[in-house]
Amino acid sequence: MRAVWYEQTGPAADVLTYGEMATPVAGPGEVRIRLEASGVNPADVGRRGGSYRAMEFSRVIPNSDGAGFVDQIGDGVTRFRVGDRVWLFNGQRNGRAFGTAAEYIALAEQLVTPLPDHLSFAEGATLGIPAMTAWCSLFADGPIVGKTVLVTGGAGAVGHYAVQLAKWGGAQVIATVSSAMKGEQARRAGADLVVNYRDEDVVAKAMAFTGGRGVDRVADVDFGGNVATTLKLMALNSTIAVYATNGNRTPTVPMRELMEKCITLRSLVLFALPPALLAAAQADITKWLAAGPRIHNVAAQFALSDTAQAHLAVEKGDKLGTVIVDCAR
């Protein structure tokens, strides 16, 4: 099969190789997917660049999300048939070296979810880690009907799905953004209040919106960078769900202030979450997709041979949506 891989970390143009590799075979409990699209996440780029940790394998096929057709079934698989359209997450994570920057991937069936016919494969490849992370940030601590949710980075890949899922879950949604263009994205997703944190007072706006009570849940893209502001607008018995902290990777946690409001701090990384929670996320995302039209932002698309350019597009940091690699071309 055609694939892209790296054998050492570093700049994309220097370490990513495009060529032929052996086609995987579906093992027990696995399905093999003929990939049509691969989604590139910031974590995929960070791992390839060497900013996360030392390489765990001698060769890595990058990218963890994707969509395509099931084309081979392993022993014991009961949920899928050959020809099923699917999306997947965590393809290159947690003990798996070979991700979705390839024509095929074989992985455990629990990481695979049916893809509705009305979604393109590129749209399906935007789901994966962003949609799963958004759902877990919102719903891991129970229903959000009638609650107020703050989504920081409301136009990002995770944040944009978090706004849409929170509205579907019955919440009032506040989204913070860094530009007028991103504010429009958050409004399109359904945010009830959009605040540009660069030139507006997030605390004042949020507290006015909630009548002084504060917010019940936060889906937070940068705990370390946001915590000084976030603490001022939290309600009693609220929750901050943290899925990234790039602004300050070693923040000081203000424990006394968290305790005084009984604020729960939930940190999460998708591959380490309990299987039952992930299964619940997949089931709910399927219901959400079926319940009405959704917005799936494809920021740019590249051929498989141009995966290095796709990684550079993510590194630039100005994309709106998910960068996609077209595995079939």
Tab-separated table of C-alpha atoms in Angstrom:
chain	number	residue	atom	x	y	z
A	1	MET	CA	0.000	0.000	0.000
A	2	ARG	CA	1.014	3.640	-0.351
A	3	ALA	CA	1.782	5.289	2.972
A	4	VAL	CA	3.637	8.140	4.661
A	5	TRP	CA	5.900	7.462	7.643
A	6	TYR	CA	8.714	8.818	9.792
A	7	GLU	CA	11.570	7.037	11.588
A	8	GLN	CA	12.771	10.033	13.580
A	9	THR	CA	11.065	13.179	14.784
A	10	GLY	CA	11.676	16.572	13.274
A	11	PRO	CA	10.425	19.015	10.609
A	12	ALA	CA	7.763	17.504	8.349
A	13	ALA	CA	9.681	18.068	5.103
A	14	ASP	CA	12.786	16.411	6.568
A	15	VAL	CA	11.363	13.315	8.260
A	16	LEU	CA	8.185	12.293	6.406
A	17	THR	CA	8.710	9.659	3.706
A	18	TYR	CA	6.158	8.699	1.034
A	19	GLY	CA	6.390	5.204	-0.419
A	20	GLU	CA	5.216	1.591	-0.331
A	21	MET	CA	4.621	-0.499	2.789
A	22	ALA	CA	3.070	-3.878	3.440
A	23	THR	CA	-0.725	-3.771	3.549
A	24	PRO	CA	-2.004	-4.668	7.044
A	25	VAL	CA	-4.268	-7.631	7.729
A	26	ALA	CA	-7.212	-7.485	10.129
A	27	GLY	CA	-6.439	-9.522	13.246
A	28	PRO	CA	-8.889	-10.922	15.797
A	29	GLY	CA	-11.344	-8.228	16.876
A	30	GLU	CA	-10.130	-5.870	14.155
A	31	VAL	CA	-11.437	-4.448	10.922
A	32	ARG	CA	-9.308	-3.277	8.017
A	33	ILE	CA	-10.383	0.019	6.490
A	34	ARG	CA	-9.603	1.214	3.000
A	35	LEU	CA	-8.994	4.823	3.878
A	36	GLU	CA	-10.430	7.643	1.801
A	37	ALA	CA	-9.539	10.528	4.119
A	38	SER	CA	-7.167	11.173	7.026
A	39	GLY	CA	-7.627	13.990	9.548
A	40	VAL	CA	-4.540	15.807	10.842
A	41	ASN	CA	-4.724	16.897	14.497
A	42	PRO	CA	-2.296	19.206	16.336
A	43	ALA	CA	-1.251	16.226	18.477
A	44	ASP	CA	-0.265	14.300	15.318
A	45	VAL	CA	1.908	17.207	14.258
A	46	GLY	CA	3.379	17.556	17.749
A	47	ARG	CA	4.305	13.881	17.942
A	48	ARG	CA	5.984	13.989	14.546
A	49	GLY	CA	7.798	17.181	15.500
A	50	GLY	CA	9.114	15.681	18.737
A	51	SER	CA	7.433	18.066	21.173
A	52	TYR	CA	5.429	15.364	22.983
A	53	ARG	CA	7.779	12.532	23.903
A	54	ALA	CA	10.460	10.246	22.504
A	55	MET	CA	9.384	7.935	19.686
A	56	GLU	CA	7.770	4.736	20.931
A	57	PHE	CA	8.292	2.836	17.668
A	58	SER	CA	11.015	2.585	15.049
A	59	ARG	CA	8.556	3.639	12.329
A	60	VAL	CA	5.323	5.617	12.661
A	61	ILE	CA	2.562	6.311	10.157
A	62	PRO	CA	1.139	9.613	11.457
A	63	ASN	CA	-2.435	10.865	11.890
A	64	SER	CA	-5.032	9.336	14.177
A	65	ASP	CA	-8.392	10.094	12.543
A	66	GLY	CA	-9.873	8.955	9.279
A	67	ALA	CA	-12.800	7.635	7.258
A	68	GLY	CA	-13.288	5.004	4.595
A	69	PHE	CA	-14.750	1.586	3.784
A	70	VAL	CA	-14.421	-1.610	5.818
A	71	ASP	CA	-12.793	-4.070	3.423
A	72	GLN	CA	-11.724	-6.955	5.708
A	73	ILE	CA	-13.185	-8.427	8.886
A	74	GLY	CA	-11.124	-10.126	11.611
A	75	ASP	CA	-12.249	-13.079	13.716
A	76	GLY	CA	-14.846	-12.205	16.337
A	77	VAL	CA	-15.974	-8.913	14.778
A	78	THR	CA	-19.755	-8.562	14.901
A	79	ARG	CA	-20.538	-4.863	14.411
A	80	PHE	CA	-19.374	-4.379	10.831
A	81	ARG	CA	-19.544	-5.902	7.368
A	82	VAL	CA	-17.357	-5.485	4.316
A	83	GLY	CA	-18.406	-2.331	2.494
A	84	ASP	CA	-19.590	-0.384	5.550
A	85	ARG	CA	-18.747	3.339	5.535
A	86	VAL	CA	-16.997	4.270	8.803
A	87	TRP	CA	-15.072	6.930	10.691
A	88	LEU	CA	-12.377	6.182	13.264
A	89	PHE	CA	-10.346	7.764	16.044
A	90	ASN	CA	-7.028	7.043	17.808
A	91	GLY	CA	-5.589	5.190	14.827
A	92	GLN	CA	-2.034	6.088	15.888
A	93	ARG	CA	-2.125	6.126	19.667
A	94	ASN	CA	-1.791	3.948	22.743
A	95	GLY	CA	0.309	1.080	21.418
A	96	ARG	CA	-0.438	1.494	17.704
A	97	ALA	CA	2.375	2.727	15.463
A	98	PHE	CA	0.503	2.935	12.166
A	99	GLY	CA	-2.088	5.671	11.699
A	100	THR	CA	-4.192	6.946	8.828
A	101	ALA	CA	-1.703	8.576	6.440
A	102	ALA	CA	-1.962	5.454	4.304
A	103	GLU	CA	-4.298	3.573	2.005
A	104	TYR	CA	-5.265	1.023	4.695
A	105	ILE	CA	-5.415	0.682	8.460
A	106	ALA	CA	-6.308	-2.303	10.659
A	107	LEU	CA	-7.536	-1.564	14.174
A	108	ALA	CA	-9.876	-2.712	16.919
A	109	GLU	CA	-13.542	-2.483	16.020
A	110	GLN	CA	-14.356	-0.414	19.122
A	111	LEU	CA	-12.410	2.495	17.616
A	112	VAL	CA	-14.628	2.463	14.522
A	113	THR	CA	-18.091	4.014	14.090
A	114	PRO	CA	-20.591	3.910	11.201
A	115	LEU	CA	-20.439	6.964	8.932
A	116	PRO	CA	-23.842	8.268	7.770
A	117	ASP	CA	-24.382	8.216	4.020
A	118	HIS	CA	-24.961	11.974	3.858
A	119	LEU	CA	-21.447	12.766	5.114
A	120	SER	CA	-18.456	12.815	2.786
A	121	PHE	CA	-15.334	10.934	3.813
A	122	ALA	CA	-13.523	14.239	4.313
A	123	GLU	CA	-16.284	15.337	6.695
A	124	GLY	CA	-16.122	11.968	8.446
A	125	ALA	CA	-12.387	12.415	9.001
A	126	THR	CA	-13.048	15.673	10.881
A	127	LEU	CA	-14.999	13.786	13.587
A	128	GLY	CA	-12.548	11.458	15.319
A	129	ILE	CA	-10.580	13.020	18.156
A	130	PRO	CA	-12.221	16.500	17.910
A	131	ALA	CA	-15.826	15.291	18.214
A	132	MET	CA	-14.983	12.583	20.753
A	133	THR	CA	-13.016	15.044	22.895
A	134	ALA	CA	-15.812	17.603	22.675
A	135	TRP	CA	-18.436	15.064	23.800
A	136	CYS	CA	-16.328	13.772	26.702
A	137	SER	CA	-15.555	17.321	27.850
A	138	LEU	CA	-19.257	18.129	27.938
A	139	PHE	CA	-21.005	14.958	29.074
A	140	ALA	CA	-18.509	12.949	31.152
A	141	ASP	CA	-20.004	14.520	34.299
A	142	GLY	CA	-23.641	13.989	33.357
A	143	PRO	CA	-26.380	15.741	31.374
A	144	ILE	CA	-26.150	19.446	30.569
A	145	VAL	CA	-29.824	20.236	29.989
A	146	GLY	CA	-30.550	23.688	31.355
A	147	LYS	CA	-26.918	24.376	32.235
A	148	THR	CA	-24.608	27.090	30.953
A	149	VAL	CA	-21.500	25.863	29.160
A	150	LEU	CA	-18.410	27.901	28.306
A	151	VAL	CA	-16.413	26.664	25.313
A	152	THR	CA	-12.993	28.312	25.117
A	153	GLY	CA	-11.687	28.428	21.567
A	154	GLY	CA	-15.191	28.068	20.175
A	155	ALA	CA	-14.048	28.071	16.537
A	156	GLY	CA	-11.352	25.399	16.948
A	157	ALA	CA	-11.724	21.801	15.791
A	158	VAL	CA	-12.794	20.596	19.250
A	159	GLY	CA	-14.501	23.844	20.242
A	160	HIS	CA	-16.686	24.020	17.127
A	161	TYR	CA	-18.011	20.525	17.788
A	162	ALA	CA	-18.379	21.319	21.502
A	163	VAL	CA	-20.647	24.288	20.725
A	164	GLN	CA	-22.842	22.175	18.439
A	165	LEU	CA	-23.021	19.217	20.836
A	166	ALA	CA	-23.735	21.450	23.837
A	167	LYS	CA	-26.683	23.053	22.060
A	168	TRP	CA	-27.960	19.599	21.087
A	169	GLY	CA	-27.585	18.598	24.746
A	170	GLY	CA	-29.875	21.411	25.890
A	171	ALA	CA	-27.346	23.924	27.242
A	172	GLN	CA	-26.906	27.658	26.880
A	173	VAL	CA	-23.488	28.181	25.285
A	174	ILE	CA	-20.880	30.902	25.656
A	175	ALA	CA	-17.931	30.703	23.247
A	176	THR	CA	-14.687	32.650	23.416
A	177	VAL	CA	-12.804	33.446	20.208
A	178	SER	CA	-9.830	35.547	19.086
A	179	SER	CA	-11.195	37.239	15.945
A	180	ALA	CA	-14.385	38.404	14.244
A	181	MET	CA	-14.102	35.635	11.656
A	182	LYS	CA	-13.852	32.992	14.376
A	183	GLY	CA	-16.760	34.640	16.160
A	184	GLU	CA	-18.917	34.110	13.089
A	185	GLN	CA	-17.916	30.442	13.059
A	186	ALA	CA	-18.994	30.063	16.681
A	187	ARG	CA	-22.327	31.760	15.982
A	188	ARG	CA	-22.958	29.468	13.021
A	189	ALA	CA	-22.397	26.532	15.349
A	190	GLY	CA	-25.122	27.861	17.647
A	191	ALA	CA	-23.352	29.780	20.411
A	192	ASP	CA	-25.761	31.995	22.372
A	193	LEU	CA	-23.016	34.436	23.371
A	194	VAL	CA	-19.699	34.960	21.597
A	195	VAL	CA	-16.919	36.908	23.308
A	196	ASN	CA	-13.705	38.054	21.627
A	197	TYR	CA	-11.238	37.666	24.485
A	198	ARG	CA	-8.709	39.945	22.809
A	199	ASP	CA	-10.829	43.088	23.146
A	200	GLU	CA	-13.805	42.188	25.370
A	201	ASP	CA	-14.148	41.446	29.090
A	202	VAL	CA	-14.896	37.706	29.198
A	203	VAL	CA	-15.748	37.681	32.902
A	204	ALA	CA	-18.108	40.647	32.724
A	205	LYS	CA	-19.877	39.305	29.642
A	206	ALA	CA	-20.251	35.796	31.053
A	207	MET	CA	-21.464	36.930	34.453
A	208	ALA	CA	-23.998	39.296	32.887
A	209	PHE	CA	-25.249	36.503	30.614
A	210	THR	CA	-25.744	34.169	33.597
A	211	GLY	CA	-27.293	36.796	35.858
A	212	GLY	CA	-24.239	36.706	38.113
A	213	ARG	CA	-24.432	32.963	38.791
A	214	GLY	CA	-21.536	31.857	36.595
A	215	VAL	CA	-21.107	28.914	34.239
A	216	ASP	CA	-21.677	25.236	35.072
A	217	ARG	CA	-19.274	23.559	32.663
A	218	VAL	CA	-16.184	24.618	30.772
A	219	ALA	CA	-14.677	22.777	27.814
A	220	ASP	CA	-11.197	24.279	27.982
A	221	VAL	CA	-8.587	24.355	25.230
A	222	ASP	CA	-5.925	26.024	27.412
A	223	PHE	CA	-6.226	25.549	31.167
A	224	GLY	CA	-2.917	27.202	32.031
A	225	GLY	CA	-3.527	30.225	29.841
A	226	ASN	CA	-7.148	30.659	30.882
A	227	VAL	CA	-7.314	29.675	34.557
A	228	ALA	CA	-6.952	33.179	36.015
A	229	THR	CA	-9.989	34.286	34.009
A	230	THR	CA	-11.962	31.051	34.216
A	231	LEU	CA	-11.988	30.910	38.013
A	232	LYS	CA	-13.742	34.280	38.170
A	233	LEU	CA	-16.753	33.111	36.180
A	234	MET	CA	-17.367	29.615	37.555
A	235	ALA	CA	-20.606	28.779	39.373
A	236	LEU	CA	-20.716	26.759	42.587
A	237	ASN	CA	-20.369	22.990	42.022
A	238	SER	CA	-19.193	23.478	38.447
A	239	THR	CA	-16.696	21.567	36.298
A	240	ILE	CA	-13.710	22.541	34.166
A	241	ALA	CA	-12.867	19.862	31.600
A	242	VAL	CA	-9.302	20.349	30.334
A	243	TYR	CA	-8.175	18.794	27.062
A	244	ALA	CA	-5.140	21.035	26.401
A	245	THR	CA	-2.907	23.537	28.198
A	246	ASN	CA	-0.454	24.799	25.608
A	247	GLY	CA	-0.336	28.383	26.877
A	248	ASN	CA	1.262	27.133	30.097
A	249	ARG	CA	2.089	23.425	30.181
A	250	THR	CA	3.026	23.457	33.873
A	251	PRO	CA	0.443	25.785	35.430
A	252	THR	CA	0.058	26.348	39.146
A	253	VAL	CA	-3.315	24.932	40.185
A	254	PRO	CA	-5.109	27.357	42.561
A	255	MET	CA	-6.465	24.601	44.770
A	256	ARG	CA	-7.988	26.770	47.483
A	257	GLU	CA	-10.021	28.765	44.953
A	258	LEU	CA	-11.250	25.563	43.327
A	259	MET	CA	-12.243	24.191	46.720
A	260	GLU	CA	-14.124	27.310	47.785
A	261	LYS	CA	-16.530	26.917	44.858
A	262	CYS	CA	-16.441	23.088	44.838
A	263	ILE	CA	-15.134	23.181	41.272
A	264	THR	CA	-14.283	19.812	39.747
A	265	LEU	CA	-11.169	19.814	37.562
A	266	ARG	CA	-11.425	17.064	34.957
A	267	SER	CA	-8.343	16.433	32.837
A	268	LEU	CA	-8.760	14.168	29.846
A	269	VAL	CA	-6.835	12.679	26.977
A	270	LEU	CA	-8.879	10.500	24.691
A	271	PHE	CA	-6.838	7.297	24.539
A	272	ALA	CA	-6.783	6.956	28.344
A	273	LEU	CA	-10.514	7.377	28.973
A	274	PRO	CA	-12.620	4.364	30.067
A	275	PRO	CA	-13.953	2.245	27.195
A	276	ALA	CA	-17.537	2.620	28.444
A	277	LEU	CA	-17.277	6.419	28.249
A	278	LEU	CA	-15.849	6.281	24.731
A	279	ALA	CA	-18.620	3.909	23.635
A	280	ALA	CA	-21.207	6.310	25.065
A	281	ALA	CA	-19.591	9.146	23.105
A	282	GLN	CA	-19.725	7.178	19.847
A	283	ALA	CA	-23.387	6.290	20.409
A	284	ASP	CA	-24.367	9.886	21.200
A	285	ILE	CA	-22.407	11.344	18.280
A	286	THR	CA	-24.249	8.909	16.000
A	287	LYS	CA	-27.587	10.155	17.384
A	288	TRP	CA	-26.469	13.767	17.037
A	289	LEU	CA	-25.450	13.267	13.402
A	290	ALA	CA	-28.826	11.693	12.633
A	291	ALA	CA	-30.844	14.418	14.367
A	292	GLY	CA	-30.185	17.242	11.924
A	293	PRO	CA	-27.657	18.988	9.680
A	294	ARG	CA	-24.267	19.650	11.295
A	295	ILE	CA	-21.276	21.779	10.397
A	296	HIS	CA	-18.072	19.892	9.579
A	297	ASN	CA	-15.266	22.323	8.793
A	298	VAL	CA	-12.680	21.061	6.318
A	299	ALA	CA	-9.866	23.610	6.410
A	300	ALA	CA	-7.849	22.262	3.456
A	301	GLN	CA	-7.234	19.033	1.550
A	302	PHE	CA	-3.948	17.523	0.339
A	303	ALA	CA	-2.963	14.410	-1.581
A	304	LEU	CA	-1.376	11.575	0.404
A	305	SER	CA	1.996	12.358	-1.195
A	306	ASP	CA	1.665	15.918	0.178
A	307	THR	CA	1.153	14.907	3.814
A	308	ALA	CA	4.130	17.061	4.822
A	309	GLN	CA	2.301	20.103	3.438
A	310	ALA	CA	-0.800	19.087	5.402
A	311	HIS	CA	1.265	18.993	8.613
A	312	LEU	CA	2.705	22.428	7.834
A	313	ALA	CA	-0.820	23.786	7.317
A	314	VAL	CA	-1.699	22.654	10.852
A	315	GLU	CA	1.530	24.071	12.296
A	316	LYS	CA	0.726	27.529	10.907
A	317	GLY	CA	-2.076	27.754	13.473
A	318	ASP	CA	-4.480	29.867	11.412
A	319	LYS	CA	-6.739	27.113	10.040
A	320	LEU	CA	-10.488	26.961	10.649
A	321	GLY	CA	-11.454	23.304	10.863
A	322	THR	CA	-9.521	20.131	10.177
A	323	VAL	CA	-6.825	19.646	7.554
A	324	ILE	CA	-7.543	16.515	5.511
A	325	VAL	CA	-5.274	14.161	3.575
A	326	ASP	CA	-7.004	12.426	0.671
A	327	CYS	CA	-5.681	8.885	0.969
A	328	ALA	CA	-7.027	7.769	-2.412
A	329	ARG	CA	-4.987	10.265	-4.426
